[in-house]
mmCIF file of C-alpha atoms and ligand atoms in Angstrom:
data_model
loop_
_atom_site.group_PDB
_atom_site.id
_atom_site.type_symbol
_atom_site.label_atom_id
_atom_site.label_comp_id
_atom_site.label_asym_id
_atom_site.label_seq_id
_atom_site.Cartn_x
_atom_site.Cartn_y
_atom_site.Cartn_z
ATOM 1 C CA UNK F 1 22.544 0.566 0.296
ATOM 2 C CA UNK F 2 20.436 3.034 2.328
ATOM 3 C CA UNK F 3 22.111 6.297 3.285
ATOM 4 C CA UNK F 4 22.150 7.593 6.868
ATOM 5 C CA UNK F 5 19.640 10.355 6.001
ATOM 6 C CA UNK F 6 17.189 7.890 4.413
ATOM 7 C CA UNK F 7 13.753 7.690 6.045
ATOM 8 C CA UNK F 8 13.244 4.424 7.965
ATOM 9 C CA UNK F 9 10.164 2.598 6.719
ATOM 10 C CA UNK F 10 8.346 -0.717 6.976
ATOM 11 C CA UNK F 11 6.178 -1.780 4.016
ATOM 12 C CA UNK F 12 3.112 -3.825 5.034
ATOM 13 C CA UNK F 13 1.679 -5.352 1.914
ATOM 14 C CA UNK F 14 -0.451 -7.916 0.048
ATOM 15 C CA UNK F 15 1.247 -8.148 -3.395
ATOM 16 C CA UNK F 16 -0.744 -7.569 -5.812
ATOM 17 C CA UNK F 17 0.780 -6.020 -8.906
ATOM 18 C CA UNK F 18 0.392 -2.471 -7.596
ATOM 19 C CA UNK F 19 2.009 -3.445 -4.283
ATOM 20 C CA UNK F 20 4.866 -5.018 -6.255
ATOM 21 C CA UNK F 21 5.504 -1.798 -8.192
ATOM 22 C CA UNK F 22 5.493 0.115 -4.896
ATOM 23 C CA UNK F 23 8.022 -2.312 -3.384
ATOM 24 C CA UNK F 24 10.310 -2.072 -6.431
ATOM 25 C CA UNK F 25 10.135 1.733 -6.378
ATOM 26 C CA UNK F 26 10.953 1.873 -2.657
ATOM 27 C CA UNK F 27 13.893 -0.532 -3.046
ATOM 28 C CA UNK F 28 15.140 1.536 -5.984
ATOM 29 C CA UNK F 29 15.575 4.620 -3.788
ATOM 30 C CA UNK F 30 17.911 3.700 -0.905
ATOM 31 C CA UNK F 31 19.110 7.316 -1.042
ATOM 32 C CA UNK F 32 15.733 8.354 0.394
ATOM 33 C CA UNK F 33 14.153 5.232 1.893
ATOM 34 C CA UNK F 34 15.657 2.699 4.303
ATOM 35 C CA UNK F 35 13.307 -0.288 4.025
ATOM 36 C CA UNK F 36 13.810 -1.961 7.393
ATOM 37 C CA UNK F 37 11.407 -4.799 6.604
ATOM 38 C CA UNK F 38 8.600 -5.923 4.355
ATOM 39 C CA UNK F 39 5.669 -7.513 6.209
ATOM 40 C CA UNK F 40 2.989 -9.458 4.397
ATOM 41 C CA UNK F 41 -0.704 -9.955 5.065
ATOM 42 C CA UNK F 42 -3.545 -11.930 3.548
ATOM 43 C CA UNK F 43 -5.394 -9.759 1.070
ATOM 44 C CA UNK F 44 -5.358 -9.741 -2.722
ATOM 45 C CA UNK F 45 -4.358 -13.405 -2.516
ATOM 46 C CA UNK F 46 -3.781 -15.681 0.494
ATOM 47 C CA UNK F 47 -0.809 -15.024 2.793
ATOM 48 C CA UNK F 48 1.356 -17.809 1.353
ATOM 49 C CA UNK F 49 1.199 -16.141 -2.044
ATOM 50 C CA UNK F 50 1.562 -12.533 -0.866
ATOM 51 C CA UNK F 51 4.675 -13.652 1.016
ATOM 52 C CA UNK F 52 6.137 -15.505 -1.979
ATOM 53 C CA UNK F 53 5.376 -12.473 -4.149
ATOM 54 C CA UNK F 54 7.181 -10.129 -1.755
ATOM 55 C CA UNK F 55 10.215 -12.457 -1.772
ATOM 56 C CA UNK F 56 10.095 -12.440 -5.566
ATOM 57 C CA UNK F 57 10.278 -8.637 -5.550
ATOM 58 C CA UNK F 58 13.258 -8.354 -3.156
ATOM 59 C CA UNK F 59 15.065 -10.860 -5.397
ATOM 60 C CA UNK F 60 14.150 -8.940 -8.548
ATOM 61 C CA UNK F 61 15.424 -5.744 -6.864
ATOM 62 C CA UNK F 62 18.595 -7.547 -5.752
ATOM 63 C CA UNK F 63 17.849 -6.391 -2.196
ATOM 64 C CA UNK F 64 17.508 -9.735 -0.428
ATOM 65 C CA UNK F 65 19.041 -8.256 2.724
ATOM 66 C CA UNK F 66 15.611 -6.704 3.372
ATOM 67 C CA UNK F 67 13.748 -9.238 5.536
ATOM 68 C CA UNK F 68 10.262 -10.385 4.531
ATOM 69 C CA UNK F 69 8.112 -11.389 7.521
ATOM 70 C CA UNK F 70 4.824 -13.206 7.021
ATOM 71 C CA UNK F 71 1.946 -11.815 9.083
ATOM 72 C CA UNK F 72 -1.747 -12.389 9.634
ATOM 73 C CA UNK F 73 -3.427 -14.741 7.194
ATOM 74 C CA UNK F 74 -6.869 -13.251 7.827
ATOM 75 C CA UNK F 75 -8.689 -10.722 9.996
ATOM 76 C CA UNK F 76 -9.320 -11.629 13.642
ATOM 77 C CA UNK F 77 -13.088 -11.336 13.357
ATOM 78 C CA UNK F 78 -14.055 -12.334 9.821
ATOM 79 C CA UNK F 79 -13.047 -14.574 6.943
ATOM 80 C CA UNK F 80 -10.509 -13.328 4.424
ATOM 81 C CA UNK F 81 -11.838 -11.869 1.183
ATOM 82 C CA UNK F 82 -9.379 -12.098 -1.723
ATOM 83 C CA UNK F 83 -9.218 -10.487 -5.176
ATOM 84 C CA UNK F 84 -7.880 -13.008 -7.687
ATOM 85 C CA UNK F 85 -10.501 -11.626 -10.092
ATOM 86 C CA UNK F 86 -8.359 -8.463 -10.252
ATOM 87 C CA UNK F 87 -4.807 -9.717 -9.748
ATOM 88 C CA UNK F 88 -4.914 -13.232 -11.186
ATOM 89 C CA UNK F 89 -4.334 -16.505 -9.315
ATOM 90 C CA UNK F 90 -0.719 -15.716 -8.376
ATOM 91 C CA UNK F 91 -1.535 -12.159 -7.297
ATOM 92 C CA UNK F 92 1.180 -10.754 -9.567
ATOM 93 C CA UNK F 93 0.227 -12.248 -12.902
ATOM 94 C CA UNK F 94 2.386 -10.668 -15.576
ATOM 95 C CA UNK F 95 5.503 -10.502 -13.388
ATOM 96 C CA UNK F 96 6.954 -13.613 -15.053
ATOM 97 C CA UNK F 97 9.518 -14.241 -12.285
ATOM 98 C CA UNK F 98 11.064 -17.512 -11.006
ATOM 99 C CA UNK F 99 10.003 -19.049 -7.710
ATOM 100 C CA UNK F 100 12.035 -17.262 -5.014
ATOM 101 C CA UNK F 101 14.799 -19.099 -3.132
ATOM 102 C CA UNK F 102 15.182 -16.474 -0.403
ATOM 103 C CA UNK F 103 13.829 -17.668 2.957
ATOM 104 C CA UNK F 104 11.052 -15.812 4.714
ATOM 105 C CA UNK F 105 12.215 -14.273 8.017
ATOM 106 C CA UNK F 106 11.474 -16.345 11.102
ATOM 107 C CA UNK F 107 9.446 -13.945 13.254
ATOM 108 C CA UNK F 108 5.811 -13.100 12.663
ATOM 109 C CA UNK F 109 5.214 -9.728 11.021
ATOM 110 C CA UNK F 110 3.408 -8.332 14.051
ATOM 111 C CA UNK F 111 6.322 -9.278 16.317
ATOM 112 C CA UNK F 112 8.799 -7.864 13.799
ATOM 113 C CA UNK F 113 6.986 -4.519 13.602
ATOM 114 C CA UNK F 114 6.773 -4.343 17.415
ATOM 115 C CA UNK F 115 10.479 -5.144 17.832
ATOM 116 C CA UNK F 116 11.431 -2.584 15.191
ATOM 117 C CA UNK F 117 9.380 0.130 16.881
ATOM 118 C CA UNK F 118 10.759 -0.780 20.316
ATOM 119 C CA UNK F 119 14.341 -0.280 19.137
ATOM 120 C CA UNK F 120 13.682 2.720 16.872
ATOM 121 C CA UNK F 121 15.368 6.030 17.637
ATOM 122 C CA UNK F 122 13.416 9.180 18.418
ATOM 123 C CA UNK F 123 12.784 9.845 14.719
ATOM 124 C CA UNK F 124 10.669 6.702 14.702
ATOM 125 C CA UNK F 125 9.611 4.550 11.775
ATOM 126 C CA UNK F 126 7.150 5.294 8.966
ATOM 127 C CA UNK F 127 4.624 2.528 8.277
ATOM 128 C CA UNK F 128 3.621 2.171 4.612
ATOM 129 C CA UNK F 129 0.414 0.136 4.532
ATOM 130 C CA UNK F 130 -0.579 -1.208 1.138
ATOM 131 C CA UNK F 131 -3.131 -3.889 2.029
ATOM 132 C CA UNK F 132 -5.701 -4.780 4.666
ATOM 133 C CA UNK F 133 -4.663 -3.309 8.019
ATOM 134 C CA UNK F 134 -4.787 -6.583 9.944
ATOM 135 C CA UNK F 135 -1.103 -6.617 10.968
ATOM 136 C CA UNK F 136 -1.106 -2.947 11.942
ATOM 137 C CA UNK F 137 -4.306 -3.238 13.927
ATOM 138 C CA UNK F 138 -2.763 -6.116 15.852
ATOM 139 C CA UNK F 139 0.366 -4.063 16.611
ATOM 140 C CA UNK F 140 -1.718 -1.151 17.912
ATOM 141 C CA UNK F 141 -3.987 -3.406 19.982
ATOM 142 C CA UNK F 142 -1.034 -5.237 21.577
ATOM 143 C CA UNK F 143 1.250 -2.232 22.070
ATOM 144 C CA UNK F 144 -0.561 1.127 22.049
ATOM 145 C CA UNK F 145 2.419 2.470 24.001
ATOM 146 C CA UNK F 146 4.459 2.245 20.785
ATOM 147 C CA UNK F 147 2.388 4.808 18.840
ATOM 148 C CA UNK F 148 4.924 7.588 19.588
ATOM 149 C CA UNK F 149 7.502 5.504 17.676
ATOM 150 C CA UNK F 150 5.343 5.598 14.529
ATOM 151 C CA UNK F 151 6.579 8.739 12.796
ATOM 152 C CA UNK F 152 3.762 8.554 10.233
ATOM 153 C CA UNK F 153 1.449 5.934 8.799
ATOM 154 C CA UNK F 154 0.778 6.321 5.071
ATOM 155 C CA UNK F 155 -1.926 3.995 3.784
ATOM 156 C CA UNK F 156 -3.666 3.228 0.530
ATOM 157 C CA UNK F 157 -7.317 2.635 1.278
ATOM 158 C CA UNK F 158 -10.825 3.981 1.493
ATOM 159 C CA UNK F 159 -12.787 6.281 -0.732
ATOM 160 C CA UNK F 160 -15.228 9.155 -0.613
ATOM 161 C CA UNK F 161 -16.350 10.818 -3.843
ATOM 162 C CA UNK F 162 -15.297 7.642 -5.684
ATOM 163 C CA UNK F 163 -17.316 5.328 -3.414
ATOM 164 C CA UNK F 164 -15.989 1.789 -3.225
ATOM 165 C CA UNK F 165 -14.425 -0.825 -5.494
ATOM 166 C CA UNK F 166 -15.487 -4.018 -3.736
ATOM 167 C CA UNK F 167 -18.941 -2.836 -2.622
ATOM 168 C CA UNK F 168 -20.698 0.387 -3.638
ATOM 169 C CA UNK F 169 -19.377 2.022 -0.454
ATOM 170 C CA UNK F 170 -16.172 0.202 0.538
ATOM 171 C CA UNK F 171 -12.658 0.002 -0.902
ATOM 172 C CA UNK F 172 -10.940 -3.406 -0.730
ATOM 173 C CA UNK F 173 -8.204 -2.790 1.893
ATOM 174 C CA UNK F 174 -10.666 -1.342 4.381
ATOM 175 C CA UNK F 175 -13.466 -3.782 3.511
ATOM 176 C CA UNK F 176 -11.308 -6.860 4.177
ATOM 177 C CA UNK F 177 -10.657 -5.810 7.790
ATOM 178 C CA UNK F 178 -12.847 -2.895 8.922
ATOM 179 C CA UNK F 179 -12.137 -3.545 12.611
ATOM 180 C CA UNK F 180 -8.382 -3.208 12.140
ATOM 181 C CA UNK F 181 -8.895 -0.114 10.010
ATOM 182 C CA UNK F 182 -11.068 1.469 12.689
ATOM 183 C CA UNK F 183 -8.315 0.799 15.251
ATOM 184 C CA UNK F 184 -5.793 2.576 13.040
ATOM 185 C CA UNK F 185 -7.993 5.637 12.432
ATOM 186 C CA UNK F 186 -8.703 5.914 16.168
ATOM 187 C CA UNK F 187 -5.049 5.460 17.197
ATOM 188 C CA UNK F 188 -3.865 9.070 17.123
ATOM 189 C CA UNK F 189 -0.957 8.079 14.848
ATOM 190 C CA UNK F 190 -0.177 10.757 12.197
ATOM 191 C CA UNK F 191 -2.082 9.397 9.179
ATOM 192 C CA UNK F 192 -1.865 10.099 5.458
ATOM 193 C CA UNK F 193 -4.528 8.405 3.342
ATOM 194 C CA UNK F 194 -4.456 7.626 -0.383
ATOM 195 C CA UNK F 195 -8.097 6.764 -1.159
ATOM 196 C CA UNK F 196 -9.622 5.844 -4.499
ATOM 197 C CA UNK F 197 -10.304 9.565 -4.974
ATOM 198 C CA UNK F 198 -6.615 10.078 -5.743
ATOM 199 C CA UNK F 199 -5.587 6.654 -7.013
ATOM 200 C CA UNK F 200 -8.283 6.692 -9.698
ATOM 201 C CA UNK F 201 -6.433 9.703 -11.138
ATOM 202 C CA UNK F 202 -3.161 7.723 -11.368
ATOM 203 C CA UNK F 203 -4.162 5.661 -14.379
ATOM 204 C CA UNK F 204 -1.879 3.512 -16.502
ATOM 205 C CA UNK F 205 -1.711 4.139 -20.228
ATOM 206 C CA UNK F 206 0.112 2.407 -23.096
ATOM 207 C CA UNK F 207 2.713 5.186 -23.052
ATOM 208 C CA UNK F 208 3.224 4.982 -19.287
ATOM 209 C CA UNK F 209 3.598 1.192 -19.392
ATOM 210 C CA UNK F 210 5.939 1.451 -22.376
ATOM 211 C CA UNK F 211 8.244 3.710 -20.310
ATOM 212 C CA UNK F 212 8.840 0.855 -17.857
ATOM 213 C CA UNK F 213 9.438 -1.633 -20.682
ATOM 214 C CA UNK F 214 11.816 0.798 -22.389
ATOM 215 C CA UNK F 215 14.170 0.581 -19.398
ATOM 216 C CA UNK F 216 15.433 -2.661 -20.966
ATOM 217 C CA UNK F 217 15.908 -4.262 -17.537
ATOM 218 C CA UNK F 218 14.327 -7.298 -15.880
ATOM 219 C CA UNK F 219 12.643 -5.016 -13.346
ATOM 220 C CA UNK F 220 11.278 -2.766 -16.087
ATOM 221 C CA UNK F 221 9.987 -5.722 -18.094
ATOM 222 C CA UNK F 222 8.362 -7.282 -15.018
ATOM 223 C CA UNK F 223 6.740 -3.986 -14.039
ATOM 224 C CA UNK F 224 5.344 -3.520 -17.552
ATOM 225 C CA UNK F 225 4.088 -7.109 -17.648
ATOM 226 C CA UNK F 226 2.321 -6.709 -14.318
ATOM 227 C CA UNK F 227 0.684 -3.454 -15.392
ATOM 228 C CA UNK F 228 -0.472 -4.929 -18.689
ATOM 229 C CA UNK F 229 -2.308 -7.605 -16.706
ATOM 230 C CA UNK F 230 -3.460 -5.368 -13.828
ATOM 231 C CA UNK F 231 -5.144 -2.599 -15.820
ATOM 232 C CA UNK F 232 -7.716 -4.751 -17.595
ATOM 233 C CA UNK F 233 -10.045 -5.090 -14.543
ATOM 234 C CA UNK F 234 -10.609 -1.353 -14.038
ATOM 235 C CA UNK F 235 -10.873 -0.686 -17.774
ATOM 236 C CA UNK F 236 -13.649 -3.311 -17.906
ATOM 237 C CA UNK F 237 -15.313 -2.233 -14.625
ATOM 238 C CA UNK F 238 -15.143 1.543 -14.978
ATOM 239 C CA UNK F 239 -14.652 1.989 -18.704
ATOM 240 C CA UNK F 240 -11.547 3.937 -17.735
ATOM 241 C CA UNK F 241 -8.606 4.481 -20.064
ATOM 242 C CA UNK F 242 -6.242 2.593 -17.745
ATOM 243 C CA UNK F 243 -5.808 0.912 -14.382
ATOM 244 C CA UNK F 244 -5.362 2.965 -11.175
ATOM 245 C CA UNK F 245 -1.885 2.476 -9.745
ATOM 246 C CA UNK F 246 -3.056 2.500 -6.121
ATOM 247 C CA UNK F 247 -0.234 1.444 -3.789
ATOM 248 C CA UNK F 248 2.728 3.255 -5.357
ATOM 249 C CA UNK F 249 0.977 6.505 -4.338
ATOM 250 C CA UNK F 250 2.130 5.701 -0.778
ATOM 251 C CA UNK F 251 5.804 5.437 -1.751
ATOM 252 C CA UNK F 252 5.625 8.394 -4.139
ATOM 253 C CA UNK F 253 4.277 10.528 -1.282
ATOM 254 C CA UNK F 254 7.370 9.745 0.790
ATOM 255 C CA UNK F 255 9.651 10.624 -2.115
ATOM 256 C CA UNK F 256 7.887 13.728 -3.484
ATOM 257 C CA UNK F 257 4.911 14.745 -1.284
ATOM 258 C CA UNK F 258 4.309 17.846 -3.372
ATOM 259 C CA UNK F 259 2.990 15.612 -6.175
ATOM 260 C CA UNK F 260 -0.152 15.178 -4.064
ATOM 261 C CA UNK F 261 -2.800 17.510 -2.672
ATOM 262 C CA UNK F 262 -5.605 17.028 -0.164
ATOM 263 C CA UNK F 263 -6.840 18.222 3.199
ATOM 264 C CA UNK F 264 -6.958 17.239 6.868
ATOM 265 C CA UNK F 265 -10.273 15.594 7.675
ATOM 266 C CA UNK F 266 -11.951 13.384 10.195
ATOM 267 C CA UNK F 267 -12.134 9.799 8.937
ATOM 268 C CA UNK F 268 -14.064 6.996 10.602
ATOM 269 C CA UNK F 269 -14.821 3.456 9.446
ATOM 270 C CA UNK F 270 -18.188 1.691 9.294
ATOM 271 C CA UNK F 271 -17.908 -1.546 11.281
ATOM 272 C CA UNK F 272 -21.574 -2.270 12.085
ATOM 273 C CA UNK F 273 -23.783 -2.046 9.003
ATOM 274 C CA UNK F 274 -23.500 -4.978 6.590
ATOM 275 C CA UNK F 275 -24.826 -2.678 3.852
ATOM 276 C CA UNK F 276 -21.951 -0.197 4.200
ATOM 277 C CA UNK F 277 -19.369 -2.347 6.011
ATOM 278 C CA UNK F 278 -15.859 -0.949 5.558
ATOM 279 C CA UNK F 279 -16.976 2.424 4.216
ATOM 280 C CA UNK F 280 -14.618 5.272 5.141
ATOM 281 C CA UNK F 281 -16.723 8.200 6.343
ATOM 282 C CA UNK F 282 -14.542 11.158 5.330
ATOM 283 C CA UNK F 283 -15.789 14.507 6.653
ATOM 284 C CA UNK F 284 -14.389 16.353 3.611
ATOM 285 C CA UNK F 285 -16.654 19.412 4.067
ATOM 286 C CA UNK F 286 -16.334 19.678 7.866
ATOM 287 C CA UNK F 287 -19.996 18.832 8.419
ATOM 288 C CA UNK F 288 -19.305 17.537 11.944
ATOM 289 C CA UNK F 289 -17.234 18.703 14.884
ATOM 290 C CA UNK F 290 -15.226 15.482 14.825
ATOM 291 C CA UNK F 291 -11.518 16.243 15.051
ATOM 292 C CA UNK F 292 -9.396 15.821 11.918
ATOM 293 C CA UNK F 293 -7.307 12.644 12.290
ATOM 294 C CA UNK F 294 -5.933 12.184 8.776
ATOM 295 C CA UNK F 295 -4.435 13.993 5.797
ATOM 296 C CA UNK F 296 -6.661 12.769 2.963
ATOM 297 C CA UNK F 297 -5.281 13.123 -0.568
ATOM 298 C CA UNK F 298 -7.629 13.632 -3.502
ATOM 299 C CA UNK F 299 -5.402 14.797 -6.374
ATOM 300 C CA UNK F 300 -1.936 14.303 -7.866
ATOM 301 C CA UNK F 301 0.299 15.255 -10.797
ATOM 302 C CA UNK F 302 0.053 11.909 -12.609
ATOM 303 C CA UNK F 303 2.856 12.629 -15.089
ATOM 304 C CA UNK F 304 5.302 13.426 -12.265
ATOM 305 C CA UNK F 305 4.044 10.337 -10.409
ATOM 306 C CA UNK F 306 4.841 7.970 -13.266
ATOM 307 C CA UNK F 307 8.158 9.666 -14.009
ATOM 308 C CA UNK F 308 9.129 9.164 -10.363
ATOM 309 C CA UNK F 309 8.264 5.450 -10.473
ATOM 310 C CA UNK F 310 10.091 4.813 -13.755
ATOM 311 C CA UNK F 311 13.155 6.650 -12.420
ATOM 312 C CA UNK F 312 13.134 4.639 -9.176
ATOM 313 C CA UNK F 313 12.826 1.288 -10.959
ATOM 314 C CA UNK F 314 15.497 2.356 -13.462
ATOM 315 C CA UNK F 315 17.934 2.586 -10.543
ATOM 316 C CA UNK F 316 17.543 -1.091 -9.563
HETATM 317 O O1 RIB I 401 -8.432 -1.172 -3.519
HETATM 318 C C1 RIB I 401 -7.097 -1.219 -3.964
HETATM 319 C C2 RIB I 401 -6.222 -1.866 -2.944
HETATM 320 O O2 RIB I 401 -6.635 -3.201 -2.718
HETATM 321 C C3 RIB I 401 -4.753 -1.960 -3.386
HETATM 322 O O3 RIB I 401 -3.910 -1.939 -2.268
HETATM 323 C C4 RIB I 401 -4.701 -3.306 -4.032
HETATM 324 O O4 RIB I 401 -3.384 -3.862 -4.021
HETATM 325 C C5 RIB I 401 -5.606 -4.096 -3.138
HETATM 326 O O5 RIB I 401 -4.828 -4.504 -1.994
HETATM 327 CA CA1 CA I 402 -2.346 -3.793 -1.933
#
């Protein structure tokens, strides 16, 4: 169970194999992370499936005391775009887990996040955002007064030197809900961003996947099975040697921030042009006088990253 010195976090997510690995890693480290809630959003697959997948992961981690709240099924101002072509029809193909029996929590994710922030102590709560920012944008729109209770918001999303992965200029999480993303980047909340520029350096490999399987546990086998399925899309698309393990970068940053490196930049989101909709305009070279609003990561120690994830999942 979480220790008193553990950092209080909420994981907002659209599982997705990479989300699932991030959830397992977070639940494997109650010494460092107190997961107050998992909140789901429509993204990689529709909300019903992302919610079932999150329930599957808390059961696999034997941490069913962590509530899973279902959130927004789609953005407020556009239709949902999903990514079954990457993640498979279930969203976590390869997990090979039984249908969960744990009930989803009653309150909507947005209400749950608001209530958690309202009652948080002065240290606040860290938001770990692994999917489209629809839920978080709704929280900030409804209750901007609660931003002081957000200790930090660490998100996977966007891209700069790496461009996009759903259009030439936009990464999936931002592309699905650019309006919500723009609200987050304009909020003044302390932001840490894990764009494709860093996640594309966190590639799976046969050896790295084998390390999960070698744990000899159900969680290790499920993690390896998900990664075997997940990596094929990026290998085919980019000709890379493995798949980028995007979302666990968020959890790894909370556990060992020194694994990552980057710089404070101004980041804004394109919400008008259809051609570049959802692009994150990262002023990496300080070409404008726009104030820095985000710590943008662009590199990591990939070996330490994978060792951290295997160790966390080994503890489940
Ligand atoms: O572009 C990668 C991101 O989109 C990851 O969070 C993945 O899970 C999908 O949500
Ligand atoms: Ca995700």
